[in-house]
Amino acid sequence: MDGIHDMGGMHGFGPIEREEEEPIFHAEWEGRLFALAVSTPVHVPGGFRPLIESLPPQRYLESTYYEKWLHARIEGLIAVGALDRAEVEARIADYTADPDARPPRRDDPACTARTLERLRTHRSPLRPAPTEPAFAVGDTVCVKVMHPTGHTRLPRYVRGKRGAIERFYGFQALQDADAGPDEPPQAVYAVRFAATQLWGADAEENGSLCIDMWESYLSPSEETPIQATPRKE
Amino acid sequence: MAHNHGHSADDPAIRTRALEDLLVEKGLVSTDALDAVVQAYEQDIGPMNGARVVARAWTDPAYRQRLLSDGTAAVAEMGYSGAQGAEIVVLENTPQVHNIVVCTLCSCYPWPVLGLPPAWYKSYAYRARVVREPRAVLAEFGLELPAAVEVKVWDSTSDIRYMVLPLRPPHTKGLDAEALATLVTRDSMIGVGLAGGPPATAA
């Protein structure tokens, strides 16, 4: 969706603020929420990103990073039926009434071991190739002009732009919302754009942008290949 | 948190307690598992991992080759693998090309080698600006590169997770991998700094 989260190239955000000696988590609840998010073995179809992206723009901008995660986890778990909205609201009411209360401990070393093992395990996103990739490294391509209403991994700032295939990464499952459950995996490429292609004549000098693209985001380009900055080894 | 700040149902700390209580009660997670995950990401999984990878690449040409051709496998050789690192691609900085990594849409970041991202990496300002004006962003980080060096920004939109292999700083010939690792800052592996940079940019 053409949402507020799709920020690449936006003006107006000012300097990048950095904190000296920044802690990993800025409050205890952030660490707990992070741990809950990565440990809870409940699959939410479509994942959590669409839930964050569909926050109303003002709420998206005003929520902190982990507040967005908190929203997505609660809504996602309710949507798949792992939690019931009434019980969530009731439990929140309990903790609101007694702010000193903490969740009771329930330890399970086997669960801990399983959780840590899962977090350490490499699960490649690459899938067997159902077809040949349509493009080869060096091919000129054009990004489609497309404005899906659901989740997509194609940001606005590259749509309709002309680039060149920089790398081929193999096949990955399409994450866009309009991908059906039987959608075959697609070739994923790193596509390279000259800065001037994206930002015009005022672009910074000698700059380029590479971005991962699923094949369905791309069309072949018959135009003269771009004279990109020569690649050095 | 002091009592006089007030607590309401909107308080994320309150909501997180409720969420933890329910998920533990339902047996979906255990309290000690949550403790262990917090500890792992606060203490064990961080940029010191990536620094060791980089230092080894600087001192072992065969490892460097493996790292550039299959980042996931090479990084796993050092014992680093897992969540948000299922497909790691290492981007080599050269005298001609300087790489920088971002995720404009959210916050994708190679956790197994760099740990969790700093707040600035996830900030709207970084996500919006670095794809459009990377040199201006680098200047804010104290780095100015000559025009002859191509600045190449990588937007992580798929499940590939990128890490920059920074240039080895000059005058480091006599140092072993362990000493070299202390020169590799987190910022240099994101691409907003050089290795051997001032301590303020270290993780």
PDB file of C-alpha atoms in Angstrom, chain B residues 12-178:
ATOM      1  CA  PRO B  12       2.781   0.043  26.623  1.00  0.00           C
ATOM      2  CA  ALA B  13       4.374  -1.323  29.785  1.00  0.00           C
ATOM      3  CA  ILE B  14       0.928  -2.207  31.109  1.00  0.00           C
ATOM      4  CA  ARG B  15      -0.158  -3.736  27.816  1.00  0.00           C
ATOM      5  CA  THR B  16       3.049  -5.751  27.535  1.00  0.00           C
ATOM      6  CA  ARG B  17       2.545  -7.193  31.017  1.00  0.00           C
ATOM      7  CA  ALA B  18      -0.946  -8.239  30.048  1.00  0.00           C
ATOM      8  CA  LEU B  19       0.321  -9.815  26.836  1.00  0.00           C
ATOM      9  CA  GLU B  20       3.095 -11.697  28.625  1.00  0.00           C
ATOM     10  CA  ASP B  21       0.667 -12.880  31.314  1.00  0.00           C
ATOM     11  CA  LEU B  22      -1.745 -14.292  28.732  1.00  0.00           C
ATOM     12  CA  LEU B  23       0.852 -15.924  26.500  1.00  0.00           C
ATOM     13  CA  VAL B  24       2.633 -17.556  29.430  1.00  0.00           C
ATOM     14  CA  GLU B  25      -0.671 -18.660  30.950  1.00  0.00           C
ATOM     15  CA  LYS B  26      -1.578 -20.329  27.659  1.00  0.00           C
ATOM     16  CA  GLY B  27       1.752 -22.123  27.618  1.00  0.00           C
ATOM     17  CA  LEU B  28       2.875 -20.463  24.380  1.00  0.00           C
ATOM     18  CA  VAL B  29       6.055 -19.142  25.990  1.00  0.00           C
ATOM     19  CA  SER B  30       7.677 -19.528  29.387  1.00  0.00           C
ATOM     20  CA  THR B  31       9.027 -16.785  31.627  1.00  0.00           C
ATOM     21  CA  ASP B  32      12.556 -18.143  31.623  1.00  0.00           C
ATOM     22  CA  ALA B  33      12.511 -18.323  27.816  1.00  0.00           C
ATOM     23  CA  LEU B  34      11.677 -14.618  27.694  1.00  0.00           C
ATOM     24  CA  ASP B  35      14.446 -13.849  30.200  1.00  0.00           C
ATOM     25  CA  ALA B  36      16.917 -15.821  28.084  1.00  0.00           C
ATOM     26  CA  VAL B  37      15.953 -14.058  24.866  1.00  0.00           C
ATOM     27  CA  VAL B  38      16.346 -10.624  26.454  1.00  0.00           C
ATOM     28  CA  GLN B  39      19.746 -11.618  27.781  1.00  0.00           C
ATOM     29  CA  ALA B  40      20.840 -13.085  24.448  1.00  0.00           C
ATOM     30  CA  TYR B  41      20.095  -9.885  22.555  1.00  0.00           C
ATOM     31  CA  GLU B  42      21.320  -7.543  25.267  1.00  0.00           C
ATOM     32  CA  GLN B  43      24.620  -9.318  25.828  1.00  0.00           C
ATOM     33  CA  ASP B  44      25.542 -12.112  23.459  1.00  0.00           C
ATOM     34  CA  ILE B  45      24.372 -11.127  19.999  1.00  0.00           C
ATOM     35  CA  GLY B  46      25.869  -7.882  18.858  1.00  0.00           C
ATOM     36  CA  PRO B  47      28.334  -6.131  16.563  1.00  0.00           C
ATOM     37  CA  MET B  48      31.315  -7.780  18.211  1.00  0.00           C
ATOM     38  CA  ASN B  49      30.239 -10.826  16.168  1.00  0.00           C
ATOM     39  CA  GLY B  50      30.451  -8.927  12.902  1.00  0.00           C
ATOM     40  CA  ALA B  51      33.723  -7.364  13.983  1.00  0.00           C
ATOM     41  CA  ARG B  52      35.272 -10.829  14.318  1.00  0.00           C
ATOM     42  CA  VAL B  53      33.968 -11.771  10.884  1.00  0.00           C
ATOM     43  CA  VAL B  54      35.483  -8.652   9.351  1.00  0.00           C
ATOM     44  CA  ALA B  55      38.820  -9.072  11.118  1.00  0.00           C
ATOM     45  CA  ARG B  56      39.060 -12.644   9.884  1.00  0.00           C
ATOM     46  CA  ALA B  57      38.244 -11.540   6.334  1.00  0.00           C
ATOM     47  CA  TRP B  58      41.026  -8.962   6.532  1.00  0.00           C
ATOM     48  CA  THR B  59      43.611 -11.542   7.611  1.00  0.00           C
ATOM     49  CA  ASP B  60      42.467 -14.662   5.749  1.00  0.00           C
ATOM     50  CA  PRO B  61      42.021 -14.182   1.979  1.00  0.00           C
ATOM     51  CA  ALA B  62      40.326 -17.559   1.524  1.00  0.00           C
ATOM     52  CA  TYR B  63      37.791 -16.686   4.230  1.00  0.00           C
ATOM     53  CA  ARG B  64      37.228 -13.300   2.594  1.00  0.00           C
ATOM     54  CA  GLN B  65      36.387 -15.072  -0.660  1.00  0.00           C
ATOM     55  CA  ARG B  66      33.942 -17.400   1.082  1.00  0.00           C
ATOM     56  CA  LEU B  67      32.378 -14.470   2.914  1.00  0.00           C
ATOM     57  CA  LEU B  68      31.745 -12.585  -0.315  1.00  0.00           C
ATOM     58  CA  SER B  69      30.378 -15.574  -2.205  1.00  0.00           C
ATOM     59  CA  ASP B  70      28.194 -17.071   0.555  1.00  0.00           C
ATOM     60  CA  GLY B  71      27.845 -14.745   3.508  1.00  0.00           C
ATOM     61  CA  THR B  72      25.451 -16.978   5.447  1.00  0.00           C
ATOM     62  CA  ALA B  73      27.765 -19.999   5.377  1.00  0.00           C
ATOM     63  CA  ALA B  74      30.917 -18.012   6.104  1.00  0.00           C
ATOM     64  CA  VAL B  75      29.330 -16.218   9.037  1.00  0.00           C
ATOM     65  CA  ALA B  76      27.988 -19.546  10.345  1.00  0.00           C
ATOM     66  CA  GLU B  77      31.572 -20.876  10.327  1.00  0.00           C
ATOM     67  CA  MET B  78      32.219 -18.412  13.141  1.00  0.00           C
ATOM     68  CA  GLY B  79      29.124 -19.628  15.016  1.00  0.00           C
ATOM     69  CA  TYR B  80      26.746 -16.824  14.054  1.00  0.00           C
ATOM     70  CA  SER B  81      23.432 -17.761  12.541  1.00  0.00           C
ATOM     71  CA  GLY B  82      19.711 -17.538  13.021  1.00  0.00           C
ATOM     72  CA  ALA B  83      16.887 -15.066  13.186  1.00  0.00           C
ATOM     73  CA  GLN B  84      17.099 -12.208  10.648  1.00  0.00           C
ATOM     74  CA  GLY B  85      20.229 -13.707   9.183  1.00  0.00           C
ATOM     75  CA  ALA B  86      18.895 -16.548   7.107  1.00  0.00           C
ATOM     76  CA  GLU B  87      20.461 -15.094   3.976  1.00  0.00           C
ATOM     77  CA  ILE B  88      23.391 -12.775   4.630  1.00  0.00           C
ATOM     78  CA  VAL B  89      25.064 -10.939   1.768  1.00  0.00           C
ATOM     79  CA  VAL B  90      28.295  -9.150   2.523  1.00  0.00           C
ATOM     80  CA  LEU B  91      29.021  -5.976   0.551  1.00  0.00           C
ATOM     81  CA  GLU B  92      32.675  -5.265  -0.040  1.00  0.00           C
ATOM     82  CA  ASN B  93      33.862  -1.680   0.285  1.00  0.00           C
ATOM     83  CA  THR B  94      36.707  -0.870  -2.099  1.00  0.00           C
ATOM     84  CA  PRO B  95      38.650   2.305  -2.796  1.00  0.00           C
ATOM     85  CA  GLN B  96      36.142   2.933  -5.614  1.00  0.00           C
ATOM     86  CA  VAL B  97      32.834   1.925  -3.975  1.00  0.00           C
ATOM     87  CA  HIS B  98      31.393   2.682  -0.533  1.00  0.00           C
ATOM     88  CA  ASN B  99      28.290   0.724   0.466  1.00  0.00           C
ATOM     89  CA  ILE B 100      25.550   1.768   2.919  1.00  0.00           C
ATOM     90  CA  VAL B 101      22.609  -0.324   4.099  1.00  0.00           C
ATOM     91  CA  VAL B 102      19.053   0.733   4.994  1.00  0.00           C
ATOM     92  CA  CYS B 103      15.540  -0.651   5.160  1.00  0.00           C
ATOM     93  CA  THR B 104      13.257   2.170   4.021  1.00  0.00           C
ATOM     94  CA  LEU B 105      10.046   0.226   4.653  1.00  0.00           C
ATOM     95  CA  CYS B 106      10.761  -1.019   8.160  1.00  0.00           C
ATOM     96  CA  SER B 107      14.037  -1.968   9.922  1.00  0.00           C
ATOM     97  CA  CYS B 108      15.543  -5.106   8.354  1.00  0.00           C
ATOM     98  CA  TYR B 109      19.003  -5.682   9.804  1.00  0.00           C
ATOM     99  CA  PRO B 110      21.390  -8.675  10.069  1.00  0.00           C
ATOM    100  CA  TRP B 111      20.861  -9.593  13.716  1.00  0.00           C
ATOM    101  CA  PRO B 112      23.294 -12.533  13.961  1.00  0.00           C
ATOM    102  CA  VAL B 113      26.293 -10.358  13.116  1.00  0.00           C
ATOM    103  CA  LEU B 114      25.205  -6.929  14.298  1.00  0.00           C
ATOM    104  CA  GLY B 115      22.596  -7.594  17.010  1.00  0.00           C
ATOM    105  CA  LEU B 116      19.542  -5.353  17.139  1.00  0.00           C
ATOM    106  CA  PRO B 117      19.618  -2.106  15.172  1.00  0.00           C
ATOM    107  CA  PRO B 118      20.190   1.246  16.866  1.00  0.00           C
ATOM    108  CA  ALA B 119      17.233   3.621  17.059  1.00  0.00           C
ATOM    109  CA  TRP B 120      18.713   5.938  14.408  1.00  0.00           C
ATOM    110  CA  TYR B 121      18.761   3.118  11.817  1.00  0.00           C
ATOM    111  CA  LYS B 122      15.027   2.643  12.389  1.00  0.00           C
ATOM    112  CA  SER B 123      14.325   6.386  12.427  1.00  0.00           C
ATOM    113  CA  TYR B 124      12.175   8.097   9.836  1.00  0.00           C
ATOM    114  CA  ALA B 125      15.008  10.526   9.091  1.00  0.00           C
ATOM    115  CA  TYR B 126      17.474   7.770   8.164  1.00  0.00           C
ATOM    116  CA  ARG B 127      14.955   5.691   6.240  1.00  0.00           C
ATOM    117  CA  ALA B 128      13.788   8.702   4.245  1.00  0.00           C
ATOM    118  CA  ARG B 129      17.087  10.466   3.624  1.00  0.00           C
ATOM    119  CA  VAL B 130      19.838   7.924   3.085  1.00  0.00           C
ATOM    120  CA  VAL B 131      18.442   6.615  -0.215  1.00  0.00           C
ATOM    121  CA  ARG B 132      18.184  10.149  -1.574  1.00  0.00           C
ATOM    122  CA  GLU B 133      21.172  11.996  -0.078  1.00  0.00           C
ATOM    123  CA  PRO B 134      23.646   9.450   1.310  1.00  0.00           C
ATOM    124  CA  ARG B 135      26.606  11.834   1.176  1.00  0.00           C
ATOM    125  CA  ALA B 136      24.715  14.390   3.265  1.00  0.00           C
ATOM    126  CA  VAL B 137      23.842  11.616   5.747  1.00  0.00           C
ATOM    127  CA  LEU B 138      27.466  10.452   5.864  1.00  0.00           C
ATOM    128  CA  ALA B 139      28.568  14.025   6.492  1.00  0.00           C
ATOM    129  CA  GLU B 140      26.239  14.099   9.527  1.00  0.00           C
ATOM    130  CA  PHE B 141      28.033  10.969  10.711  1.00  0.00           C
ATOM    131  CA  GLY B 142      31.355  12.747  10.228  1.00  0.00           C
ATOM    132  CA  LEU B 143      32.392  11.025   7.001  1.00  0.00           C
ATOM    133  CA  GLU B 144      33.067  12.800   3.737  1.00  0.00           C
ATOM    134  CA  LEU B 145      34.001  10.730   0.736  1.00  0.00           C
ATOM    135  CA  PRO B 146      35.615  12.061  -2.445  1.00  0.00           C
ATOM    136  CA  ALA B 147      33.382  12.376  -5.491  1.00  0.00           C
ATOM    137  CA  ALA B 148      35.447   9.701  -7.212  1.00  0.00           C
ATOM    138  CA  VAL B 149      34.161   7.130  -4.722  1.00  0.00           C
ATOM    139  CA  GLU B 150      30.765   5.776  -5.740  1.00  0.00           C
ATOM    140  CA  VAL B 151      28.298   5.791  -2.847  1.00  0.00           C
ATOM    141  CA  LYS B 152      26.019   2.791  -3.234  1.00  0.00           C
ATOM    142  CA  VAL B 153      22.964   2.490  -0.987  1.00  0.00           C
ATOM    143  CA  TRP B 154      21.274  -0.911  -0.530  1.00  0.00           C
ATOM    144  CA  ASP B 155      17.587  -1.002   0.449  1.00  0.00           C
ATOM    145  CA  SER B 156      16.762  -4.317   2.156  1.00  0.00           C
ATOM    146  CA  THR B 157      13.350  -5.163   0.788  1.00  0.00           C
ATOM    147  CA  SER B 158      13.585  -8.964   0.634  1.00  0.00           C
ATOM    148  CA  ASP B 159      14.818 -11.513   3.176  1.00  0.00           C
ATOM    149  CA  ILE B 160      18.427 -10.846   2.202  1.00  0.00           C
ATOM    150  CA  ARG B 161      20.237  -9.186   5.104  1.00  0.00           C
ATOM    151  CA  TYR B 162      23.196  -6.999   4.225  1.00  0.00           C
ATOM    152  CA  MET B 163      26.421  -6.337   6.083  1.00  0.00           C
ATOM    153  CA  VAL B 164      29.226  -4.101   4.857  1.00  0.00           C
ATOM    154  CA  LEU B 165      32.805  -5.385   4.800  1.00  0.00           C
ATOM    155  CA  PRO B 166      34.646  -2.129   5.520  1.00  0.00           C
ATOM    156  CA  LEU B 167      38.111  -1.317   4.232  1.00  0.00           C
ATOM    157  CA  ARG B 168      40.950  -2.290   6.517  1.00  0.00           C
ATOM    158  CA  PRO B 169      42.346   0.900   8.036  1.00  0.00           C
ATOM    159  CA  PRO B 170      45.848   1.917   6.986  1.00  0.00           C
ATOM    160  CA  HIS B 171      48.869   1.283   9.237  1.00  0.00           C
ATOM    161  CA  THR B 172      47.410  -1.928  10.707  1.00  0.00           C
ATOM    162  CA  LYS B 173      49.791  -4.435   9.155  1.00  0.00           C
ATOM    163  CA  GLY B 174      51.204  -5.721  12.411  1.00  0.00           C
ATOM    164  CA  LEU B 175      47.854  -6.360  14.110  1.00  0.00           C
ATOM    165  CA  ASP B 176      46.353  -9.805  14.536  1.00  0.00           C
ATOM    166  CA  ALA B 177      42.665 -10.588  14.027  1.00  0.00           C
ATOM    167  CA  GLU B 178      41.812 -10.059  17.671  1.00  0.00           C
TER     168      GLU B 178
END
